[in-house]
């Protein structure tokens, strides 16, 4: 049974724990538990009325563990979700593209994607390591502030329902 105003964040983050920093902000504001894909039983998700799915972007998509979880979810009706990520390169159209695989899977299960968030994350993948990496210090204070605004907007929209 779904409990009112119960939120969950499903997170995968490993490279520099960049996405975990963003998830921490969302968790505080939305009073949401954070769980990793391997800690979740797909049926358990039905208890929550808002679910955020996020990870770093690896090879132009979310981590495989999130995509696999999305494949295992049962079909829902009217359940709200949001998608987030951190990435080496970020921007409005990049976000839409990077999120497309996960978005398609969630939408095919009946999830309504209410909003999407992306910001830059420190990246030392491959040859970048030799040059000290890109986006050092990201997510920075402004990114965390943007994440705060994003979550506050979701919270407000939920209250107005
Ligand atoms: C194996 C690997 C592949 C990556 N591929 C991409 C990519 O395709 N596009 C991009 O913008 N960033 C890419 N990045 C950068 C990460 O998305 C970025 O560093 C992110 O913040 C990592 O998140 P995390 O610290 O939460 O794991 C890649 C990083 C790694 C380690």
mmCIF file with all atom_site columns, C-alpha atoms and ligand atoms in Angstrom:
data_model
loop_
_atom_site.group_PDB
_atom_site.id
_atom_site.type_symbol
_atom_site.label_atom_id
_atom_site.label_alt_id
_atom_site.label_comp_id
_atom_site.label_asym_id
_atom_site.label_entity_id
_atom_site.label_seq_id
_atom_site.pdbx_PDB_ins_code
_atom_site.Cartn_x
_atom_site.Cartn_y
_atom_site.Cartn_z
_atom_site.occupancy
_atom_site.B_iso_or_equiv
_atom_site.pdbx_formal_charge
_atom_site.auth_seq_id
_atom_site.auth_comp_id
_atom_site.auth_asym_id
_atom_site.auth_atom_id
_atom_site.pdbx_PDB_model_num
ATOM   1   C CA  . UNK A 1 1   ? 0.000  0.000  0.000   1.00 0.00 ? 1   UNK A CA  1
ATOM   2   C CA  . UNK A 1 2   ? 1.225  3.494  -0.842  1.00 0.00 ? 2   UNK A CA  1
ATOM   3   C CA  . UNK A 1 3   ? 1.785  5.755  2.144   1.00 0.00 ? 3   UNK A CA  1
ATOM   4   C CA  . UNK A 1 4   ? 1.079  9.430  1.656   1.00 0.00 ? 4   UNK A CA  1
ATOM   5   C CA  . UNK A 1 5   ? 4.037  11.737 1.081   1.00 0.00 ? 5   UNK A CA  1
ATOM   6   C CA  . UNK A 1 6   ? 6.655  9.038  1.367   1.00 0.00 ? 6   UNK A CA  1
ATOM   7   C CA  . UNK A 1 7   ? 9.624  9.551  -0.910  1.00 0.00 ? 7   UNK A CA  1
ATOM   8   C CA  . UNK A 1 8   ? 12.471 7.328  -1.953  1.00 0.00 ? 8   UNK A CA  1
ATOM   9   C CA  . UNK A 1 9   ? 15.721 8.086  -3.724  1.00 0.00 ? 9   UNK A CA  1
ATOM   10  C CA  . UNK A 1 10  ? 17.361 5.308  -5.662  1.00 0.00 ? 10  UNK A CA  1
ATOM   11  C CA  . UNK A 1 11  ? 21.016 6.192  -6.071  1.00 0.00 ? 11  UNK A CA  1
ATOM   12  C CA  . UNK A 1 12  ? 24.114 4.776  -7.688  1.00 0.00 ? 12  UNK A CA  1
ATOM   13  C CA  . UNK A 1 13  ? 27.317 6.791  -7.351  1.00 0.00 ? 13  UNK A CA  1
ATOM   14  C CA  . UNK A 1 14  ? 30.905 5.588  -7.353  1.00 0.00 ? 14  UNK A CA  1
ATOM   15  C CA  . UNK A 1 15  ? 33.363 7.664  -9.367  1.00 0.00 ? 15  UNK A CA  1
ATOM   16  C CA  . UNK A 1 16  ? 33.791 10.577 -6.925  1.00 0.00 ? 16  UNK A CA  1
ATOM   17  C CA  . UNK A 1 17  ? 30.458 10.227 -5.106  1.00 0.00 ? 17  UNK A CA  1
ATOM   18  C CA  . UNK A 1 18  ? 29.324 13.355 -6.970  1.00 0.00 ? 18  UNK A CA  1
ATOM   19  C CA  . UNK A 1 19  ? 25.746 12.190 -7.427  1.00 0.00 ? 19  UNK A CA  1
ATOM   20  C CA  . UNK A 1 20  ? 25.578 11.129 -3.792  1.00 0.00 ? 20  UNK A CA  1
ATOM   21  C CA  . UNK A 1 21  ? 26.117 14.790 -2.814  1.00 0.00 ? 21  UNK A CA  1
ATOM   22  C CA  . UNK A 1 22  ? 23.098 15.828 -4.874  1.00 0.00 ? 22  UNK A CA  1
ATOM   23  C CA  . UNK A 1 23  ? 21.033 12.924 -3.533  1.00 0.00 ? 23  UNK A CA  1
ATOM   24  C CA  . UNK A 1 24  ? 21.883 14.057 0.016   1.00 0.00 ? 24  UNK A CA  1
ATOM   25  C CA  . UNK A 1 25  ? 20.291 17.458 -0.637  1.00 0.00 ? 25  UNK A CA  1
ATOM   26  C CA  . UNK A 1 26  ? 17.158 15.877 -2.148  1.00 0.00 ? 26  UNK A CA  1
ATOM   27  C CA  . UNK A 1 27  ? 16.922 13.419 0.743   1.00 0.00 ? 27  UNK A CA  1
ATOM   28  C CA  . UNK A 1 28  ? 16.993 16.177 3.365   1.00 0.00 ? 28  UNK A CA  1
ATOM   29  C CA  . UNK A 1 29  ? 14.388 18.371 1.700   1.00 0.00 ? 29  UNK A CA  1
ATOM   30  C CA  . UNK A 1 30  ? 12.025 15.610 0.638   1.00 0.00 ? 30  UNK A CA  1
ATOM   31  C CA  . UNK A 1 31  ? 12.602 13.593 3.806   1.00 0.00 ? 31  UNK A CA  1
ATOM   32  C CA  . UNK A 1 32  ? 13.435 10.686 1.524   1.00 0.00 ? 32  UNK A CA  1
ATOM   33  C CA  . UNK A 1 33  ? 15.306 7.509  2.255   1.00 0.00 ? 33  UNK A CA  1
ATOM   34  C CA  . UNK A 1 34  ? 18.275 6.815  -0.016  1.00 0.00 ? 34  UNK A CA  1
ATOM   35  C CA  . UNK A 1 35  ? 18.705 3.270  -1.236  1.00 0.00 ? 35  UNK A CA  1
ATOM   36  C CA  . UNK A 1 36  ? 21.053 1.718  -3.766  1.00 0.00 ? 36  UNK A CA  1
ATOM   37  C CA  . UNK A 1 37  ? 19.576 -0.452 -6.530  1.00 0.00 ? 37  UNK A CA  1
ATOM   38  C CA  . UNK A 1 38  ? 20.906 -3.664 -4.953  1.00 0.00 ? 38  UNK A CA  1
ATOM   39  C CA  . UNK A 1 39  ? 19.115 -2.820 -1.679  1.00 0.00 ? 39  UNK A CA  1
ATOM   40  C CA  . UNK A 1 40  ? 15.727 -2.615 -3.327  1.00 0.00 ? 40  UNK A CA  1
ATOM   41  C CA  . UNK A 1 41  ? 13.088 -5.139 -3.989  1.00 0.00 ? 41  UNK A CA  1
ATOM   42  C CA  . UNK A 1 42  ? 11.093 -3.794 -6.962  1.00 0.00 ? 42  UNK A CA  1
ATOM   43  C CA  . UNK A 1 43  ? 7.790  -4.413 -5.123  1.00 0.00 ? 43  UNK A CA  1
ATOM   44  C CA  . UNK A 1 44  ? 8.930  -2.223 -2.237  1.00 0.00 ? 44  UNK A CA  1
ATOM   45  C CA  . UNK A 1 45  ? 8.883  0.810  -4.508  1.00 0.00 ? 45  UNK A CA  1
ATOM   46  C CA  . UNK A 1 46  ? 5.090  0.656  -4.581  1.00 0.00 ? 46  UNK A CA  1
ATOM   47  C CA  . UNK A 1 47  ? 5.030  2.030  -1.005  1.00 0.00 ? 47  UNK A CA  1
ATOM   48  C CA  . UNK A 1 48  ? 6.370  5.384  -2.109  1.00 0.00 ? 48  UNK A CA  1
ATOM   49  C CA  . UNK A 1 49  ? 4.460  8.142  -3.838  1.00 0.00 ? 49  UNK A CA  1
ATOM   50  C CA  . UNK A 1 50  ? 7.499  9.989  -5.226  1.00 0.00 ? 50  UNK A CA  1
ATOM   51  C CA  . UNK A 1 51  ? 10.686 8.257  -6.339  1.00 0.00 ? 51  UNK A CA  1
ATOM   52  C CA  . UNK A 1 52  ? 13.897 9.874  -7.547  1.00 0.00 ? 52  UNK A CA  1
ATOM   53  C CA  . UNK A 1 53  ? 16.227 7.793  -9.696  1.00 0.00 ? 53  UNK A CA  1
ATOM   54  C CA  . UNK A 1 54  ? 19.799 9.009  -10.198 1.00 0.00 ? 54  UNK A CA  1
ATOM   55  C CA  . UNK A 1 55  ? 23.443 8.159  -10.838 1.00 0.00 ? 55  UNK A CA  1
ATOM   56  C CA  . UNK A 1 56  ? 26.492 9.506  -12.591 1.00 0.00 ? 56  UNK A CA  1
ATOM   57  C CA  . UNK A 1 57  ? 26.362 9.335  -16.360 1.00 0.00 ? 57  UNK A CA  1
ATOM   58  C CA  . UNK A 1 58  ? 28.633 6.578  -17.613 1.00 0.00 ? 58  UNK A CA  1
ATOM   59  C CA  . UNK A 1 59  ? 28.987 6.135  -21.380 1.00 0.00 ? 59  UNK A CA  1
ATOM   60  C CA  . UNK A 1 60  ? 26.034 8.445  -22.055 1.00 0.00 ? 60  UNK A CA  1
ATOM   61  C CA  . UNK A 1 61  ? 23.522 6.769  -19.743 1.00 0.00 ? 61  UNK A CA  1
ATOM   62  C CA  . UNK A 1 62  ? 22.687 6.021  -16.117 1.00 0.00 ? 62  UNK A CA  1
ATOM   63  C CA  . UNK A 1 63  ? 24.403 3.112  -14.413 1.00 0.00 ? 63  UNK A CA  1
ATOM   64  C CA  . UNK A 1 64  ? 23.295 -0.352 -15.552 1.00 0.00 ? 64  UNK A CA  1
ATOM   65  C CA  . UNK A 1 65  ? 22.026 -1.218 -12.053 1.00 0.00 ? 65  UNK A CA  1
ATOM   66  C CA  . UNK A 1 66  ? 19.393 1.543  -12.314 1.00 0.00 ? 66  UNK A CA  1
ATOM   67  C CA  . UNK A 1 67  ? 18.420 0.550  -15.849 1.00 0.00 ? 67  UNK A CA  1
ATOM   68  C CA  . UNK A 1 68  ? 18.064 -3.077 -14.763 1.00 0.00 ? 68  UNK A CA  1
ATOM   69  C CA  . UNK A 1 69  ? 15.962 -2.080 -11.779 1.00 0.00 ? 69  UNK A CA  1
ATOM   70  C CA  . UNK A 1 70  ? 13.703 -0.062 -14.090 1.00 0.00 ? 70  UNK A CA  1
ATOM   71  C CA  . UNK A 1 71  ? 13.246 -3.207 -16.211 1.00 0.00 ? 71  UNK A CA  1
ATOM   72  C CA  . UNK A 1 72  ? 12.175 -5.164 -13.134 1.00 0.00 ? 72  UNK A CA  1
ATOM   73  C CA  . UNK A 1 73  ? 9.617  -2.662 -11.845 1.00 0.00 ? 73  UNK A CA  1
ATOM   74  C CA  . UNK A 1 74  ? 5.984  -3.591 -12.069 1.00 0.00 ? 74  UNK A CA  1
ATOM   75  C CA  . UNK A 1 75  ? 3.580  -1.466 -14.033 1.00 0.00 ? 75  UNK A CA  1
ATOM   76  C CA  . UNK A 1 76  ? 2.099  1.441  -12.111 1.00 0.00 ? 76  UNK A CA  1
ATOM   77  C CA  . UNK A 1 77  ? -0.647 3.918  -12.596 1.00 0.00 ? 77  UNK A CA  1
ATOM   78  C CA  . UNK A 1 78  ? -0.002 7.583  -11.979 1.00 0.00 ? 78  UNK A CA  1
ATOM   79  C CA  . UNK A 1 79  ? 3.124  7.144  -9.854  1.00 0.00 ? 79  UNK A CA  1
ATOM   80  C CA  . UNK A 1 80  ? 5.426  10.153 -9.851  1.00 0.00 ? 80  UNK A CA  1
ATOM   81  C CA  . UNK A 1 81  ? 9.162  9.992  -10.360 1.00 0.00 ? 81  UNK A CA  1
ATOM   82  C CA  . UNK A 1 82  ? 12.052 12.312 -11.052 1.00 0.00 ? 82  UNK A CA  1
ATOM   83  C CA  . UNK A 1 83  ? 15.397 11.639 -12.689 1.00 0.00 ? 83  UNK A CA  1
ATOM   84  C CA  . UNK A 1 84  ? 18.757 13.127 -11.785 1.00 0.00 ? 84  UNK A CA  1
ATOM   85  C CA  . UNK A 1 85  ? 22.420 12.768 -12.638 1.00 0.00 ? 85  UNK A CA  1
ATOM   86  C CA  . UNK A 1 86  ? 25.854 14.330 -12.547 1.00 0.00 ? 86  UNK A CA  1
ATOM   87  C CA  . UNK A 1 87  ? 27.979 14.250 -15.679 1.00 0.00 ? 87  UNK A CA  1
ATOM   88  C CA  . UNK A 1 88  ? 31.257 15.417 -17.147 1.00 0.00 ? 88  UNK A CA  1
ATOM   89  C CA  . UNK A 1 89  ? 29.419 17.596 -19.626 1.00 0.00 ? 89  UNK A CA  1
ATOM   90  C CA  . UNK A 1 90  ? 26.045 19.059 -18.775 1.00 0.00 ? 90  UNK A CA  1
ATOM   91  C CA  . UNK A 1 91  ? 23.398 21.264 -20.368 1.00 0.00 ? 91  UNK A CA  1
ATOM   92  C CA  . UNK A 1 92  ? 19.664 21.179 -21.087 1.00 0.00 ? 92  UNK A CA  1
ATOM   93  C CA  . UNK A 1 93  ? 19.835 19.061 -24.260 1.00 0.00 ? 93  UNK A CA  1
ATOM   94  C CA  . UNK A 1 94  ? 22.659 16.886 -22.873 1.00 0.00 ? 94  UNK A CA  1
ATOM   95  C CA  . UNK A 1 95  ? 20.504 16.152 -19.812 1.00 0.00 ? 95  UNK A CA  1
ATOM   96  C CA  . UNK A 1 96  ? 17.532 15.127 -21.965 1.00 0.00 ? 96  UNK A CA  1
ATOM   97  C CA  . UNK A 1 97  ? 19.768 12.853 -24.018 1.00 0.00 ? 97  UNK A CA  1
ATOM   98  C CA  . UNK A 1 98  ? 21.672 11.333 -21.080 1.00 0.00 ? 98  UNK A CA  1
ATOM   99  C CA  . UNK A 1 99  ? 18.402 10.592 -19.270 1.00 0.00 ? 99  UNK A CA  1
ATOM   100 C CA  . UNK A 1 100 ? 16.553 9.176  -22.257 1.00 0.00 ? 100 UNK A CA  1
ATOM   101 C CA  . UNK A 1 101 ? 17.230 5.478  -21.638 1.00 0.00 ? 101 UNK A CA  1
ATOM   102 C CA  . UNK A 1 102 ? 16.079 5.563  -18.017 1.00 0.00 ? 102 UNK A CA  1
ATOM   103 C CA  . UNK A 1 103 ? 13.182 7.894  -18.865 1.00 0.00 ? 103 UNK A CA  1
ATOM   104 C CA  . UNK A 1 104 ? 11.905 5.564  -21.599 1.00 0.00 ? 104 UNK A CA  1
ATOM   105 C CA  . UNK A 1 105 ? 12.063 2.553  -19.294 1.00 0.00 ? 105 UNK A CA  1
ATOM   106 C CA  . UNK A 1 106 ? 10.258 4.326  -16.432 1.00 0.00 ? 106 UNK A CA  1
ATOM   107 C CA  . UNK A 1 107 ? 7.611  5.803  -18.717 1.00 0.00 ? 107 UNK A CA  1
ATOM   108 C CA  . UNK A 1 108 ? 7.011  2.405  -20.283 1.00 0.00 ? 108 UNK A CA  1
ATOM   109 C CA  . UNK A 1 109 ? 6.117  1.163  -16.768 1.00 0.00 ? 109 UNK A CA  1
ATOM   110 C CA  . UNK A 1 110 ? 3.634  3.986  -16.272 1.00 0.00 ? 110 UNK A CA  1
ATOM   111 C CA  . UNK A 1 111 ? 5.756  6.418  -14.234 1.00 0.00 ? 111 UNK A CA  1
ATOM   112 C CA  . UNK A 1 112 ? 5.108  10.122 -14.711 1.00 0.00 ? 112 UNK A CA  1
ATOM   113 C CA  . UNK A 1 113 ? 8.420  11.984 -14.813 1.00 0.00 ? 113 UNK A CA  1
ATOM   114 C CA  . UNK A 1 114 ? 7.694  15.242 -13.036 1.00 0.00 ? 114 UNK A CA  1
ATOM   115 C CA  . UNK A 1 115 ? 11.129 16.847 -13.428 1.00 0.00 ? 115 UNK A CA  1
ATOM   116 C CA  . UNK A 1 116 ? 14.781 16.166 -14.201 1.00 0.00 ? 116 UNK A CA  1
ATOM   117 C CA  . UNK A 1 117 ? 18.017 17.513 -12.721 1.00 0.00 ? 117 UNK A CA  1
ATOM   118 C CA  . UNK A 1 118 ? 21.598 17.392 -13.913 1.00 0.00 ? 118 UNK A CA  1
ATOM   119 C CA  . UNK A 1 119 ? 24.780 19.195 -12.956 1.00 0.00 ? 119 UNK A CA  1
ATOM   120 C CA  . UNK A 1 120 ? 28.471 18.777 -13.614 1.00 0.00 ? 120 UNK A CA  1
ATOM   121 C CA  . UNK A 1 121 ? 30.551 16.343 -11.590 1.00 0.00 ? 121 UNK A CA  1
ATOM   122 C CA  . UNK A 1 122 ? 34.299 15.959 -11.149 1.00 0.00 ? 122 UNK A CA  1
ATOM   123 C CA  . UNK A 1 123 ? 35.524 13.587 -13.810 1.00 0.00 ? 123 UNK A CA  1
ATOM   124 C CA  . UNK A 1 124 ? 38.868 11.833 -13.892 1.00 0.00 ? 124 UNK A CA  1
ATOM   125 C CA  . UNK A 1 125 ? 37.796 9.072  -16.244 1.00 0.00 ? 125 UNK A CA  1
ATOM   126 C CA  . UNK A 1 126 ? 40.449 7.709  -18.571 1.00 0.00 ? 126 UNK A CA  1
ATOM   127 C CA  . UNK A 1 127 ? 43.006 10.190 -19.961 1.00 0.00 ? 127 UNK A CA  1
ATOM   128 C CA  . UNK A 1 128 ? 41.434 13.102 -18.037 1.00 0.00 ? 128 UNK A CA  1
ATOM   129 C CA  . UNK A 1 129 ? 43.274 11.807 -14.973 1.00 0.00 ? 129 UNK A CA  1
ATOM   130 C CA  . UNK A 1 130 ? 46.565 12.792 -16.609 1.00 0.00 ? 130 UNK A CA  1
ATOM   131 C CA  . UNK A 1 131 ? 45.456 16.445 -16.679 1.00 0.00 ? 131 UNK A CA  1
ATOM   132 C CA  . UNK A 1 132 ? 44.019 16.615 -13.151 1.00 0.00 ? 132 UNK A CA  1
ATOM   133 C CA  . UNK A 1 133 ? 40.503 15.830 -14.354 1.00 0.00 ? 133 UNK A CA  1
ATOM   134 C CA  . UNK A 1 134 ? 37.669 18.102 -15.454 1.00 0.00 ? 134 UNK A CA  1
ATOM   135 C CA  . UNK A 1 135 ? 35.131 19.993 -13.306 1.00 0.00 ? 135 UNK A CA  1
ATOM   136 C CA  . UNK A 1 136 ? 37.272 19.942 -10.168 1.00 0.00 ? 136 UNK A CA  1
ATOM   137 C CA  . UNK A 1 137 ? 35.151 20.926 -7.163  1.00 0.00 ? 137 UNK A CA  1
ATOM   138 C CA  . UNK A 1 138 ? 31.806 20.073 -8.820  1.00 0.00 ? 138 UNK A CA  1
ATOM   139 C CA  . UNK A 1 139 ? 29.159 19.735 -7.595  1.00 0.00 ? 139 UNK A CA  1
ATOM   140 C CA  . UNK A 1 140 ? 29.977 23.121 -6.027  1.00 0.00 ? 140 UNK A CA  1
ATOM   141 C CA  . UNK A 1 141 ? 27.927 25.318 -3.681  1.00 0.00 ? 141 UNK A CA  1
ATOM   142 C CA  . UNK A 1 142 ? 25.871 26.705 -6.562  1.00 0.00 ? 142 UNK A CA  1
ATOM   143 C CA  . UNK A 1 143 ? 25.076 23.176 -7.816  1.00 0.00 ? 143 UNK A CA  1
ATOM   144 C CA  . UNK A 1 144 ? 23.924 22.206 -4.324  1.00 0.00 ? 144 UNK A CA  1
ATOM   145 C CA  . UNK A 1 145 ? 21.812 25.354 -4.164  1.00 0.00 ? 145 UNK A CA  1
ATOM   146 C CA  . UNK A 1 146 ? 20.243 24.498 -7.522  1.00 0.00 ? 146 UNK A CA  1
ATOM   147 C CA  . UNK A 1 147 ? 19.531 20.992 -6.209  1.00 0.00 ? 147 UNK A CA  1
ATOM   148 C CA  . UNK A 1 148 ? 17.899 22.562 -3.158  1.00 0.00 ? 148 UNK A CA  1
ATOM   149 C CA  . UNK A 1 149 ? 15.655 24.729 -5.348  1.00 0.00 ? 149 UNK A CA  1
ATOM   150 C CA  . UNK A 1 150 ? 14.751 21.746 -7.494  1.00 0.00 ? 150 UNK A CA  1
ATOM   151 C CA  . UNK A 1 151 ? 13.716 19.686 -4.459  1.00 0.00 ? 151 UNK A CA  1
ATOM   152 C CA  . UNK A 1 152 ? 11.829 22.566 -2.854  1.00 0.00 ? 152 UNK A CA  1
ATOM   153 C CA  . UNK A 1 153 ? 9.806  22.960 -6.040  1.00 0.00 ? 153 UNK A CA  1
ATOM   154 C CA  . UNK A 1 154 ? 8.917  19.250 -5.998  1.00 0.00 ? 154 UNK A CA  1
ATOM   155 C CA  . UNK A 1 155 ? 7.960  19.515 -2.336  1.00 0.00 ? 155 UNK A CA  1
ATOM   156 C CA  . UNK A 1 156 ? 5.724  22.510 -2.980  1.00 0.00 ? 156 UNK A CA  1
ATOM   157 C CA  . UNK A 1 157 ? 4.019  20.835 -5.942  1.00 0.00 ? 157 UNK A CA  1
ATOM   158 C CA  . UNK A 1 158 ? 3.329  17.775 -3.817  1.00 0.00 ? 158 UNK A CA  1
ATOM   159 C CA  . UNK A 1 159 ? 1.791  19.891 -1.049  1.00 0.00 ? 159 UNK A CA  1
ATOM   160 C CA  . UNK A 1 160 ? -0.531 21.573 -3.527  1.00 0.00 ? 160 UNK A CA  1
ATOM   161 C CA  . UNK A 1 161 ? -1.960 18.243 -4.669  1.00 0.00 ? 161 UNK A CA  1
HETATM 162 C C1  . LIG B 2 .   ? 33.433 5.117  -16.772 1.00 0.00 ? 1   LIG B C1  1
HETATM 163 C C2  . LIG B 2 .   ? 32.941 6.545  -16.876 1.00 0.00 ? 1   LIG B C2  1
HETATM 164 C C3  . LIG B 2 .   ? 32.230 6.932  -18.006 1.00 0.00 ? 1   LIG B C3  1
HETATM 165 C C4  . LIG B 2 .   ? 31.763 8.257  -18.110 1.00 0.00 ? 1   LIG B C4  1
HETATM 166 N N1  . LIG B 2 .   ? 31.036 8.611  -19.213 1.00 0.00 ? 1   LIG B N1  1
HETATM 167 C C5  . LIG B 2 .   ? 30.547 9.882  -19.293 1.00 0.00 ? 1   LIG B C5  1
HETATM 168 C C6  . LIG B 2 .   ? 29.746 10.270 -20.415 1.00 0.00 ? 1   LIG B C6  1
HETATM 169 O O1  . LIG B 2 .   ? 29.449 9.477  -21.327 1.00 0.00 ? 1   LIG B O1  1
HETATM 170 N N2  . LIG B 2 .   ? 29.287 11.550 -20.471 1.00 0.00 ? 1   LIG B N2  1
HETATM 171 C C7  . LIG B 2 .   ? 29.567 12.469 -19.482 1.00 0.00 ? 1   LIG B C7  1
HETATM 172 O O2  . LIG B 2 .   ? 29.126 13.620 -19.577 1.00 0.00 ? 1   LIG B O2  1
HETATM 173 N N3  . LIG B 2 .   ? 30.314 12.113 -18.387 1.00 0.00 ? 1   LIG B N3  1
HETATM 174 C C8  . LIG B 2 .   ? 30.796 10.856 -18.274 1.00 0.00 ? 1   LIG B C8  1
HETATM 175 N N4  . LIG B 2 .   ? 31.531 10.500 -17.170 1.00 0.00 ? 1   LIG B N4  1
HETATM 176 C C9  . LIG B 2 .   ? 31.720 11.468 -16.062 1.00 0.00 ? 1   LIG B C9  1
HETATM 177 C C10 . LIG B 2 .   ? 30.757 11.191 -14.913 1.00 0.00 ? 1   LIG B C10 1
HETATM 178 O O3  . LIG B 2 .   ? 29.408 11.239 -15.368 1.00 0.00 ? 1   LIG B O3  1
HETATM 179 C C11 . LIG B 2 .   ? 30.903 12.211 -13.780 1.00 0.00 ? 1   LIG B C11 1
HETATM 180 O O4  . LIG B 2 .   ? 32.211 12.206 -13.298 1.00 0.00 ? 1   LIG B O4  1
HETATM 181 C C12 . LIG B 2 .   ? 29.898 11.926 -12.666 1.00 0.00 ? 1   LIG B C12 1
HETATM 182 O O5  . LIG B 2 .   ? 29.825 13.054 -11.832 1.00 0.00 ? 1   LIG B O5  1
HETATM 183 C C13 . LIG B 2 .   ? 30.272 10.701 -11.865 1.00 0.00 ? 1   LIG B C13 1
HETATM 184 O O6  . LIG B 2 .   ? 29.288 10.518 -10.859 1.00 0.00 ? 1   LIG B O6  1
HETATM 185 P P1  . LIG B 2 .   ? 29.578 9.737  -9.497  1.00 0.00 ? 1   LIG B P1  1
HETATM 186 O O7  . LIG B 2 .   ? 30.773 10.389 -8.808  1.00 0.00 ? 1   LIG B O7  1
HETATM 187 O O8  . LIG B 2 .   ? 28.317 9.918  -8.716  1.00 0.00 ? 1   LIG B O8  1
HETATM 188 O O9  . LIG B 2 .   ? 29.832 8.309  -9.842  1.00 0.00 ? 1   LIG B O9  1
HETATM 189 C C14 . LIG B 2 .   ? 32.026 9.198  -17.061 1.00 0.00 ? 1   LIG B C14 1
HETATM 190 C C15 . LIG B 2 .   ? 32.760 8.776  -15.929 1.00 0.00 ? 1   LIG B C15 1
HETATM 191 C C16 . LIG B 2 .   ? 33.215 7.474  -15.835 1.00 0.00 ? 1   LIG B C16 1
HETATM 192 C C17 . LIG B 2 .   ? 33.994 7.053  -14.608 1.00 0.00 ? 1   LIG B C17 1
#
